[in-house]
Amino acid sequence: MNWFRNLFGGALDSSQRGVKSIRDKFSHFLSLLEENNRILKVISDMEEKAQGDFLFDINYIRDSLVKSRKSINKLIADMIALGGEKYLPLTTRLDEIDSEIDLILPGCQPTMRDDLTIPLEDIVRERACSVGSKNAQMGELKSQLGLPVPDGFAVSGWAYRQFLKANDLQNRIGKRIKALDVSSYEQLKSVSEEIQAMVRAATIPPELVEAIESSFKALVKKSGSDRFSLRSSAIGEDTEYSFAGQYATFLNVRRRDVIDRYHEVLASKFTPQAIYYYLSHDLSESQLAMSVGCIVMVNSRASGVVYTRDPVHPNEDCVMVSAIYGLGKYLVDGTLTPDTICVSRKTKTVTETDIAVKPVRLVLKEDGGTVEEAVPEDEQQKLAVSEKELALLLEHALKIEEHYGSPQDIEWAIDHDGRLFFLQTRPLHVIEPTEDVKPDLSGLNLVMAGGDTVCPGAGGGSVFHVETVDDLSEVPDGAVLVAPHTFPGLITVMGKVSAIVTDTGGVACHMATIAREYRIPCLVGMERCSELPQGKIVTVDATAGAIYEGLQDDLIQARKPEFELFSDMAIFNILQDILVKVAPLNLIHPSDANFVPEKCQTFHDIIRLCHQKAMEEMFLGGLNVPGKDQLSVRLKSDIPLKINIIYIDQDYHDYAREGSIDESEIASEPMRHFWNGVKHEGWPAAHKMDVKGFMSVMGTSVTAGGREDFSETSFAILSREYMIISLRMGYHFTTVEAMCADEVRKNYVRMQYKEGGASLDRRSRRIKLIMDILTRLGFEHHSKGDFLDSRLAYREADTLYKRLFLLGRLTMLTKQLDMALSNDSVAGWYTKDIMKKLGLLNDKERRS
């Protein structure tokens, strides 16, 4: 704006400030339109994803919300700059809507204030925000379905909050997490060790120790047991995010060790793999309070997992049971390859059995903890469960699936007395592979085949062997990761590897669950994978259980999953629930009493209100620029209207050099098309009027008296894509505003008519005539008496140019027409005549 100072030397006077004000407003107006367009695209994409035709995950939802919030905050800031503090309530409404959305997002629910400890039988799934989903679902199975679940109690997430508060830990933890580069395993390990040391050094508040010991005594008395497990049940765990195997579980805990083991479970929230998991899913560590379950230990003869659908082939008629001898830890951590049994959902019979060699099992030690022991040789290749036990597992598993309404991943155990217990249920993640595309495998060199598909798909890269977490920092991007078995730390490199292959393990291990969440092609039980040379380029076809030489791009492309059939139902539900707070439009008509900031119920309401009110504020700003005569130039035309022009996208010196602007030099596309319409029609001759019409004009002349408005020069404020022109023609005012840009969502035309020279009844007839004509052009209206406000929005620029041309013609055709409209019949005749001239009548109307 230096040209202002150069021109006038020093401080700006009122006219200069007026033009600067409209320029500033226009800048905010354009910014608002940009943000309006940007956020509507985001909402449209979210609605498209919610139709179920595209893959997405929770990170997509969170990213969309971040983009939406950023744009809406900018939108509101621009709105306040345009119209002042009366729009501040929009900020409050956005915060309130945001809070409602946060309650829908997993991991974002606030920790419920609750008892420090809660008996399992008093817990249902709705209490998950207090005790975590693992504890909540165990309570649900026990109290609501009456299924066999061991007795126990939960130490609540609220208790964890009191632990943090008593030791002033949250801020210290948050600072270290915030500064962490999650892509660096060395940083992960370092930060993990530092935070875990802080947690272990902290003191558990005496009232929490007392609550745990009291509940433990009650549990011992009720169950008669002296062996227990301490299991993590963090808020957000076992939901859409499994956190499978990321936190600690302690088995066969004796009374003397309960408090210490509870302390260790809290510390396990900050292992490298746990930190990586929640940060890579864009979850907030501070919102994932750690609840812990203290559960009576099941001395398992056999244990395992039931998938109520085959996670790789979910359309097939199969409930998949994985089973081993002893405690289930060796199954879920991938130490052992389990027996796998497929049971028909329809016939309830076993349709397929794959018996694994089970050389060892994990059992309880007498003095606490666990120990590995050899399985007798004659039992190693026997099925770990009987047909009767399979039938009972199937019956209960299908009951659980029906209760939750989606496929489930269920952990179970059978004790030495043959009693079945359920230890956990969570949503099952499954992926439906592409079946239509058959990859051409001719000419490919097969390196090895076999193994079990954990996650279908294909990925290629250089082979990299790892055996322990110490090897993970060296894993290169795009590697094919090969390991003897799965271990929890593998998750920390899942964001960089192209495929995973292990020598042992089953489809029900924790790593398998995580691999499906990350959609990493994965094979387990590939017994000779350790023979793959380090650095060799291979392609893993996890769908077919094969490894080929070289990087096979066509195969990788052909194996890409098209969609997820069951596991993303929860994600779809989350997106649809969020869209209820984002997409519906409740504020429709600007004339409604509820069209105010305080009544905005959704993001879309805020956007709609800002878009509408921005046009109104811009409109008023354009009409009320003080001192505009001094910073404008006259439009040269044979139309006898005095029109002064101000450009808000040009310096005054550039367009005022000649002192006037020729019609051919109009540098505004909307104005050029409008003025072409005015020129096309030309200055109209006077309409015929009767005596009453003449007298009404005379009466208006007298009452108008010395009103200066009627003698004022007309003004146009213009830019290349924008115009607002206020025309004073005799006793009536016509104002036209338009934005015609490449982006359709920015575009609109607004036209206002008011007053006139004739009596009110004649002026009202002219308003109705204009409204009927504009309706044919797609405009919406608000009218009262002799005032009309019409709008047309969200059309291509070329469409609006044509409308503006017709508006220019209509402006001339209706000049002083009110004087001739003595009755409704005359008004009807003029309506039809003007429509005919504008080419708006259909064939039937033209003939009538």
Short mmCIF file of C-alpha atoms in Angstrom, two decimals, residues 293-727:
data_model
loop_
_atom_site.label_atom_id
_atom_site.label_comp_id
_atom_site.label_asym_id
_atom_site.label_seq_id
_atom_site.Cartn_x
_atom_site.Cartn_y
_atom_site.Cartn_z
CA GLY A 293 -6.49 -56.44 35.57
CA CYS A 294 -5.73 -58.77 38.45
CA ILE A 295 -7.20 -62.11 37.33
CA VAL A 296 -7.25 -65.58 38.88
CA MET A 297 -4.65 -67.65 37.06
CA VAL A 298 -5.89 -70.53 34.90
CA ASN A 299 -3.47 -73.49 35.12
CA SER A 300 -3.84 -74.34 31.44
CA ARG A 301 -3.59 -77.79 29.98
CA ALA A 302 -4.27 -76.21 26.57
CA SER A 303 -4.84 -72.69 25.42
CA GLY A 304 -5.18 -70.65 22.29
CA VAL A 305 -7.14 -68.22 20.18
CA VAL A 306 -10.42 -68.41 18.27
CA TYR A 307 -10.95 -66.23 15.20
CA THR A 308 -14.64 -66.24 14.39
CA ARG A 309 -13.63 -65.58 10.78
CA ASP A 310 -10.56 -66.60 8.84
CA PRO A 311 -8.69 -63.27 8.86
CA VAL A 312 -7.20 -63.95 5.42
CA HIS A 313 -10.30 -65.45 3.76
CA PRO A 314 -13.22 -63.93 5.70
CA ASN A 315 -15.85 -65.07 3.19
CA GLU A 316 -15.11 -68.71 3.84
CA ASP A 317 -17.25 -70.84 6.18
CA CYS A 318 -14.63 -71.15 8.87
CA VAL A 319 -14.17 -70.47 12.56
CA MET A 320 -10.41 -70.75 13.03
CA VAL A 321 -9.10 -72.27 16.25
CA SER A 322 -5.39 -72.12 17.15
CA ALA A 323 -4.22 -74.29 20.04
CA ILE A 324 -1.08 -75.31 21.93
CA TYR A 325 -0.27 -77.19 25.13
CA GLY A 326 0.23 -75.22 28.33
CA LEU A 327 -0.06 -71.47 28.74
CA GLY A 328 -1.03 -69.34 25.76
CA LYS A 329 2.00 -67.05 25.92
CA TYR A 330 4.00 -69.25 23.56
CA LEU A 331 1.23 -68.98 20.98
CA VAL A 332 0.65 -65.23 21.10
CA ASP A 333 4.35 -64.32 21.19
CA GLY A 334 5.13 -66.58 18.21
CA THR A 335 7.43 -68.99 20.01
CA LEU A 336 5.41 -71.99 18.84
CA THR A 337 3.53 -72.77 15.67
CA PRO A 338 0.09 -73.90 16.90
CA ASP A 339 -2.38 -76.50 15.76
CA THR A 340 -4.86 -74.86 13.40
CA ILE A 341 -8.40 -76.20 13.09
CA CYS A 342 -11.13 -74.87 10.83
CA VAL A 343 -14.68 -75.55 12.06
CA SER A 344 -17.66 -74.92 9.79
CA ARG A 345 -19.98 -72.18 10.97
CA LYS A 346 -22.86 -73.89 9.19
CA THR A 347 -22.42 -77.61 9.94
CA LYS A 348 -20.43 -77.20 13.19
CA THR A 349 -18.02 -79.89 11.99
CA VAL A 350 -14.25 -79.83 11.61
CA THR A 351 -13.39 -79.23 7.95
CA GLU A 352 -9.62 -78.87 8.13
CA THR A 353 -6.90 -79.70 10.65
CA ASP A 354 -3.23 -78.78 10.59
CA ILE A 355 -1.43 -80.37 13.55
CA ALA A 356 1.86 -78.72 14.42
CA VAL A 357 4.81 -80.27 16.21
CA LYS A 358 4.69 -78.88 19.73
CA PRO A 359 7.97 -79.84 21.40
CA VAL A 360 7.63 -77.63 24.48
CA ARG A 361 5.02 -75.94 26.62
CA LEU A 362 4.98 -73.18 29.20
CA VAL A 363 3.68 -74.16 32.65
CA LEU A 364 3.34 -72.64 36.12
CA LYS A 365 6.21 -72.83 38.59
CA GLU A 366 5.38 -73.81 42.13
CA ASP A 367 6.85 -70.69 43.70
CA GLY A 368 5.54 -68.26 41.08
CA GLY A 369 6.26 -67.37 37.48
CA THR A 370 6.53 -69.84 34.61
CA VAL A 371 8.91 -72.42 33.26
CA GLU A 372 9.30 -74.18 29.92
CA GLU A 373 9.08 -77.99 29.90
CA ALA A 374 9.32 -80.61 27.20
CA VAL A 375 6.15 -82.20 25.83
CA PRO A 376 6.32 -86.01 25.85
CA GLU A 377 7.33 -87.17 22.38
CA ASP A 378 4.17 -89.23 21.85
CA GLU A 379 2.01 -86.13 22.48
CA GLN A 380 3.89 -83.60 20.38
CA GLN A 381 1.93 -84.31 17.19
CA LYS A 382 -1.44 -84.85 18.81
CA LEU A 383 -4.20 -82.28 18.62
CA ALA A 384 -4.10 -80.06 21.72
CA VAL A 385 -7.92 -80.02 22.07
CA SER A 386 -10.65 -82.64 21.78
CA GLU A 387 -13.66 -82.57 19.46
CA LYS A 388 -15.93 -81.95 22.47
CA GLU A 389 -13.81 -78.97 23.51
CA LEU A 390 -13.86 -77.66 19.94
CA ALA A 391 -17.65 -77.87 19.84
CA LEU A 392 -17.93 -75.90 23.08
CA LEU A 393 -15.44 -73.31 21.83
CA LEU A 394 -17.44 -72.89 18.62
CA GLU A 395 -20.73 -72.51 20.46
CA HIS A 396 -19.44 -69.82 22.80
CA ALA A 397 -17.35 -68.03 20.12
CA LEU A 398 -20.37 -67.58 17.84
CA LYS A 399 -22.39 -66.33 20.79
CA ILE A 400 -19.70 -63.73 21.49
CA GLU A 401 -19.59 -62.67 17.83
CA GLU A 402 -23.37 -62.29 17.75
CA HIS A 403 -23.30 -60.20 20.92
CA TYR A 404 -20.73 -57.76 19.51
CA GLY A 405 -22.04 -57.78 15.96
CA SER A 406 -18.64 -58.24 14.33
CA PRO A 407 -15.89 -60.89 13.98
CA GLN A 408 -13.93 -61.43 17.19
CA ASP A 409 -10.40 -62.41 18.23
CA ILE A 410 -10.91 -64.47 21.43
CA GLU A 411 -8.31 -65.88 23.83
CA TRP A 412 -9.22 -68.99 25.81
CA ALA A 413 -7.73 -71.59 28.14
CA ILE A 414 -8.73 -75.07 29.32
CA ASP A 415 -7.47 -76.18 32.73
CA HIS A 416 -6.40 -79.64 33.84
CA ASP A 417 -9.96 -80.40 34.96
CA GLY A 418 -11.27 -79.74 31.45
CA ARG A 419 -12.92 -76.41 32.34
CA LEU A 420 -13.02 -73.78 29.57
CA PHE A 421 -12.31 -70.12 30.42
CA PHE A 422 -12.37 -67.01 28.23
CA LEU A 423 -9.57 -64.53 28.87
CA GLN A 424 -10.10 -61.83 26.27
CA THR A 425 -12.12 -60.74 23.22
CA ARG A 426 -11.45 -57.90 20.81
CA PRO A 427 -12.41 -56.89 17.25
CA LEU A 428 -10.77 -59.11 14.63
CA HIS A 429 -8.85 -57.33 11.88
CA VAL A 430 -9.23 -59.07 8.53
CA ILE A 431 -8.26 -58.17 4.98
CA GLU A 432 -9.98 -59.36 1.84
CA PRO A 433 -7.35 -59.84 -0.87
CA THR A 434 -7.95 -59.03 -4.52
CA GLU A 435 -9.37 -62.08 -6.24
CA ASP A 436 -10.12 -60.80 -9.72
CA VAL A 437 -6.51 -60.15 -10.78
CA LYS A 438 -4.51 -63.31 -11.46
CA PRO A 439 -0.81 -62.39 -11.53
CA ASP A 440 1.35 -63.88 -14.26
CA LEU A 441 3.91 -66.00 -12.43
CA SER A 442 5.53 -67.49 -15.54
CA GLY A 443 9.19 -66.74 -15.77
CA LEU A 444 9.55 -66.01 -12.06
CA ASN A 445 12.21 -67.93 -10.14
CA LEU A 446 10.75 -69.50 -7.00
CA VAL A 447 13.13 -69.36 -4.05
CA MET A 448 10.95 -71.15 -1.51
CA ALA A 449 7.29 -71.81 -0.72
CA GLY A 450 5.21 -72.64 2.32
CA GLY A 451 4.35 -70.97 5.60
CA ASP A 452 1.04 -69.52 6.75
CA THR A 453 -0.40 -66.27 5.44
CA VAL A 454 -0.81 -63.78 8.27
CA CYS A 455 -1.50 -60.75 6.10
CA PRO A 456 -2.01 -61.12 2.34
CA GLY A 457 -0.31 -59.00 -0.28
CA ALA A 458 3.17 -58.85 -1.74
CA GLY A 459 6.26 -56.81 -0.99
CA GLY A 460 9.81 -56.80 -2.25
CA GLY A 461 13.24 -55.61 -1.22
CA SER A 462 16.57 -56.74 0.16
CA VAL A 463 16.58 -59.52 2.78
CA PHE A 464 17.52 -58.35 6.27
CA HIS A 465 17.83 -60.84 9.16
CA VAL A 466 17.02 -59.86 12.74
CA GLU A 467 17.08 -61.99 15.86
CA THR A 468 16.73 -59.53 18.73
CA VAL A 469 15.69 -55.92 19.31
CA ASP A 470 19.36 -54.94 19.11
CA ASP A 471 19.27 -55.62 15.35
CA LEU A 472 16.33 -53.32 14.66
CA SER A 473 18.21 -50.03 14.47
CA GLU A 474 20.02 -51.28 11.35
CA VAL A 475 16.92 -52.30 9.37
CA PRO A 476 16.96 -50.40 6.04
CA ASP A 477 13.90 -48.86 4.40
CA GLY A 478 11.98 -51.25 2.15
CA ALA A 479 13.67 -54.38 3.51
CA VAL A 480 12.15 -57.85 3.58
CA LEU A 481 12.47 -58.61 7.30
CA VAL A 482 13.35 -62.20 8.19
CA ALA A 483 13.30 -63.46 11.81
CA PRO A 484 13.41 -66.85 13.54
CA HIS A 485 10.21 -65.96 15.39
CA THR A 486 8.16 -62.91 16.22
CA PHE A 487 8.99 -60.61 19.12
CA PRO A 488 7.31 -57.39 20.33
CA GLY A 489 10.00 -55.01 19.08
CA LEU A 490 9.27 -55.88 15.44
CA ILE A 491 6.47 -53.32 15.43
CA THR A 492 9.00 -50.48 15.59
CA VAL A 493 10.17 -51.19 12.02
CA MET A 494 6.80 -52.05 10.46
CA GLY A 495 6.57 -48.56 9.06
CA LYS A 496 9.69 -49.10 6.94
CA VAL A 497 9.70 -52.78 5.83
CA SER A 498 7.99 -54.18 2.73
CA ALA A 499 7.28 -57.68 4.07
CA ILE A 500 7.93 -59.94 7.10
CA VAL A 501 8.82 -63.65 7.12
CA THR A 502 9.40 -65.78 10.24
CA ASP A 503 10.51 -69.34 10.80
CA THR A 504 7.89 -70.11 13.47
CA GLY A 505 4.57 -68.66 14.61
CA GLY A 506 0.90 -68.80 13.70
CA VAL A 507 -1.80 -66.55 12.30
CA ALA A 508 -3.10 -65.93 15.85
CA CYS A 509 0.08 -64.50 17.34
CA HIS A 510 0.19 -60.86 18.45
CA MET A 511 2.56 -59.89 15.66
CA ALA A 512 0.05 -61.25 13.14
CA THR A 513 -2.62 -58.97 14.52
CA ILE A 514 -0.30 -55.97 14.30
CA ALA A 515 0.84 -56.88 10.76
CA ARG A 516 -2.78 -56.91 9.59
CA GLU A 517 -3.35 -53.50 11.19
CA TYR A 518 -0.32 -52.10 9.35
CA ARG A 519 -1.19 -54.12 6.21
CA ILE A 520 2.33 -55.55 5.98
CA PRO A 521 2.51 -58.70 3.79
CA CYS A 522 3.53 -61.39 6.26
CA LEU A 523 4.29 -65.11 6.30
CA VAL A 524 4.93 -67.16 9.45
CA GLY A 525 6.07 -70.75 9.77
CA MET A 526 8.35 -70.50 6.68
CA GLU A 527 10.79 -73.04 8.06
CA ARG A 528 13.78 -72.40 5.78
CA CYS A 529 13.58 -68.62 5.65
CA SER A 530 16.78 -68.33 7.70
CA GLU A 531 18.61 -69.68 4.62
CA LEU A 532 17.79 -66.56 2.58
CA PRO A 533 21.07 -64.70 1.91
CA GLN A 534 21.43 -61.32 3.61
CA GLY A 535 20.94 -58.53 1.06
CA LYS A 536 19.36 -60.75 -1.62
CA ILE A 537 16.56 -58.96 -3.52
CA VAL A 538 13.35 -60.99 -3.27
CA THR A 539 9.60 -60.57 -3.53
CA VAL A 540 7.40 -62.13 -0.84
CA ASP A 541 4.00 -63.25 -2.12
CA ALA A 542 2.27 -63.59 1.23
CA THR A 543 -1.08 -64.31 -0.43
CA ALA A 544 0.21 -67.49 -2.07
CA GLY A 545 2.96 -68.39 0.43
CA ALA A 546 5.90 -67.99 -1.92
CA ILE A 547 9.17 -66.07 -2.25
CA TYR A 548 10.57 -65.16 -5.67
CA GLU A 549 13.90 -63.82 -6.84
CA GLY A 550 14.13 -60.14 -7.69
CA LEU A 551 11.73 -57.24 -7.32
CA GLN A 552 8.47 -58.20 -9.03
CA ASP A 553 6.48 -54.96 -9.35
CA ASP A 554 3.62 -56.51 -11.33
CA LEU A 555 3.08 -59.15 -8.67
CA ILE A 556 3.18 -56.56 -5.88
CA GLN A 557 0.60 -54.45 -7.71
CA ALA A 558 -1.65 -57.43 -8.41
CA ARG A 559 -1.67 -58.48 -4.76
CA LYS A 560 -2.72 -55.11 -3.38
CA PRO A 561 -5.88 -55.47 -1.25
CA GLU A 562 -8.91 -53.77 -2.80
CA PHE A 563 -10.90 -53.37 0.39
CA GLU A 564 -11.33 -54.60 3.94
CA LEU A 565 -14.46 -56.60 4.47
CA PHE A 566 -15.00 -56.84 8.21
CA SER A 567 -12.23 -55.33 10.27
CA ASP A 568 -12.78 -51.77 9.10
CA MET A 569 -16.47 -51.81 9.98
CA ALA A 570 -15.48 -50.17 13.26
CA ILE A 571 -13.50 -47.55 11.33
CA PHE A 572 -16.49 -46.93 9.04
CA ASN A 573 -18.70 -46.55 12.09
CA ILE A 574 -16.29 -44.06 13.63
CA LEU A 575 -16.17 -42.03 10.41
CA GLN A 576 -19.95 -42.06 10.07
CA ASP A 577 -20.41 -40.99 13.69
CA ILE A 578 -17.91 -38.16 13.17
CA LEU A 579 -19.62 -37.07 9.96
CA VAL A 580 -22.81 -36.48 11.97
CA LYS A 581 -20.86 -33.68 13.70
CA VAL A 582 -19.21 -32.50 10.49
CA ALA A 583 -21.35 -32.76 7.37
CA PRO A 584 -25.10 -32.10 7.97
CA LEU A 585 -26.32 -28.63 7.10
CA ASN A 586 -28.89 -27.29 9.55
CA LEU A 587 -28.55 -23.58 8.74
CA ILE A 588 -30.22 -23.25 5.35
CA HIS A 589 -31.99 -19.94 4.95
CA PRO A 590 -30.22 -16.68 5.90
CA SER A 591 -33.57 -15.13 6.82
CA ASP A 592 -34.28 -17.72 9.52
CA ALA A 593 -34.02 -16.58 13.13
CA ASN A 594 -31.68 -19.51 13.82
CA PHE A 595 -29.16 -18.36 11.21
CA VAL A 596 -26.76 -17.14 13.90
CA PRO A 597 -23.38 -18.36 15.21
CA GLU A 598 -24.84 -19.76 18.44
CA LYS A 599 -27.07 -22.20 16.48
CA CYS A 600 -24.27 -23.86 14.49
CA GLN A 601 -24.41 -27.60 15.21
CA THR A 602 -21.80 -28.92 12.75
CA PHE A 603 -18.65 -27.90 10.91
CA HIS A 604 -20.80 -27.43 7.81
CA ASP A 605 -23.10 -25.03 9.66
CA ILE A 606 -20.11 -22.87 10.60
CA ILE A 607 -18.86 -22.93 7.01
CA ARG A 608 -22.30 -22.07 5.61
CA LEU A 609 -22.83 -19.22 8.03
CA CYS A 610 -19.37 -17.76 7.41
CA HIS A 611 -19.76 -17.98 3.63
CA GLN A 612 -23.13 -16.24 3.74
CA LYS A 613 -22.21 -13.59 6.28
CA ALA A 614 -18.90 -12.89 4.50
CA MET A 615 -20.81 -12.00 1.34
CA GLU A 616 -23.07 -9.72 3.36
CA GLU A 617 -20.17 -8.02 5.13
CA MET A 618 -18.34 -7.56 1.83
CA PHE A 619 -21.52 -6.20 0.30
CA LEU A 620 -21.99 -3.66 3.06
CA GLY A 621 -18.32 -2.76 3.03
CA GLY A 622 -18.45 -2.08 -0.70
CA LEU A 623 -21.51 0.14 -0.34
CA ASN A 624 -20.14 2.20 2.52
CA VAL A 625 -16.60 3.11 1.49
CA PRO A 626 -16.06 6.68 2.74
CA GLY A 627 -14.56 9.26 0.37
CA LYS A 628 -14.66 6.90 -2.60
CA ASP A 629 -15.10 9.83 -5.05
CA GLN A 630 -11.52 10.92 -4.43
CA LEU A 631 -9.92 7.56 -5.26
CA SER A 632 -11.98 6.48 -8.27
CA VAL A 633 -12.11 7.16 -11.99
CA ARG A 634 -15.11 7.63 -14.26
CA LEU A 635 -16.28 4.94 -16.68
CA LYS A 636 -16.55 6.44 -20.18
CA SER A 637 -19.79 5.29 -21.79
CA ASP A 638 -22.69 6.53 -23.88
CA ILE A 639 -25.00 5.08 -21.22
CA PRO A 640 -26.06 8.18 -19.25
CA LEU A 641 -24.96 6.86 -15.87
CA LYS A 642 -22.19 8.38 -13.82
CA ILE A 643 -20.18 5.34 -12.71
CA ASN A 644 -16.91 5.68 -10.83
CA ILE A 645 -14.59 2.69 -10.57
CA ILE A 646 -12.16 1.60 -7.87
CA TYR A 647 -9.87 -1.38 -8.49
CA ILE A 648 -8.85 -3.28 -5.40
CA ASP A 649 -6.27 -5.43 -7.16
CA GLN A 650 -4.46 -2.54 -8.90
CA ASP A 651 -2.55 0.51 -7.73
CA TYR A 652 -4.39 3.77 -8.17
CA HIS A 653 -1.63 5.22 -10.38
CA ASP A 654 -1.97 2.35 -12.84
CA TYR A 655 -5.67 2.68 -13.57
CA ALA A 656 -6.11 6.43 -12.90
CA ARG A 657 -3.42 7.61 -15.31
CA GLU A 658 -5.90 8.81 -17.94
CA GLY A 659 -8.48 10.03 -15.45
CA SER A 660 -11.13 7.70 -16.86
CA ILE A 661 -11.62 4.11 -18.05
CA ASP A 662 -13.08 3.17 -21.40
CA GLU A 663 -15.67 0.38 -21.57
CA SER A 664 -13.25 -1.73 -23.59
CA GLU A 665 -10.68 -1.45 -20.77
CA ILE A 666 -12.82 -2.92 -17.98
CA ALA A 667 -10.40 -5.29 -16.22
CA SER A 668 -13.01 -7.32 -14.37
CA GLU A 669 -14.64 -10.31 -16.00
CA PRO A 670 -17.87 -10.15 -13.95
CA MET A 671 -18.22 -6.41 -14.58
CA ARG A 672 -17.43 -6.77 -18.27
CA HIS A 673 -20.20 -9.31 -18.80
CA PHE A 674 -22.68 -7.34 -16.73
CA TRP A 675 -21.89 -4.12 -18.58
CA ASN A 676 -22.14 -5.89 -21.94
CA GLY A 677 -25.71 -6.74 -20.94
CA VAL A 678 -26.39 -3.11 -20.07
CA LYS A 679 -24.95 -2.00 -23.42
CA HIS A 680 -26.86 -4.68 -25.32
CA GLU A 681 -30.18 -3.34 -24.03
CA GLY A 682 -29.19 0.31 -24.07
CA TRP A 683 -30.76 3.16 -22.16
CA PRO A 684 -34.50 2.46 -22.09
CA ALA A 685 -37.25 4.80 -23.25
CA ALA A 686 -39.80 5.86 -20.65
CA HIS A 687 -42.53 3.32 -19.96
CA LYS A 688 -46.17 4.34 -20.42
CA MET A 689 -47.81 5.35 -17.18
CA ASP A 690 -51.34 6.29 -16.22
CA VAL A 691 -52.33 9.37 -14.19
CA LYS A 692 -52.03 7.47 -10.92
CA GLY A 693 -48.59 6.38 -11.92
CA PHE A 694 -47.56 9.95 -12.67
CA MET A 695 -49.02 11.22 -9.40
CA SER A 696 -47.31 8.48 -7.41
CA VAL A 697 -44.00 9.56 -8.89
CA MET A 698 -44.70 13.15 -8.01
CA GLY A 699 -45.58 12.07 -4.47
CA THR A 700 -42.37 10.15 -4.16
CA SER A 701 -40.47 13.19 -5.44
CA VAL A 702 -41.95 15.35 -2.74
CA THR A 703 -41.32 12.85 0.05
CA ALA A 704 -37.79 12.17 -1.19
CA GLY A 705 -37.15 15.87 -0.92
CA GLY A 706 -33.55 16.66 -0.37
CA ARG A 707 -32.36 13.07 0.01
CA GLU A 708 -28.83 13.24 -1.34
CA ASP A 709 -28.71 9.53 -2.18
CA PHE A 710 -30.69 10.06 -5.34
CA SER A 711 -28.11 12.37 -6.84
CA GLU A 712 -25.11 10.30 -5.86
CA THR A 713 -22.77 8.88 -8.45
CA SER A 714 -22.94 5.12 -8.99
CA PHE A 715 -19.87 3.12 -7.95
CA ALA A 716 -18.19 -0.12 -8.98
CA ILE A 717 -15.51 -1.78 -6.83
CA LEU A 718 -13.70 -4.32 -8.98
CA SER A 719 -10.98 -6.93 -9.28
CA ARG A 720 -10.30 -9.43 -12.03
CA GLU A 721 -12.71 -12.00 -10.51
CA TYR A 722 -14.90 -9.79 -8.35
CA MET A 723 -17.35 -6.93 -8.73
CA ILE A 724 -19.81 -4.99 -6.67
CA ILE A 725 -21.66 -2.24 -8.48
CA SER A 726 -24.22 0.04 -6.88
CA LEU A 727 -26.41 1.78 -9.44
#
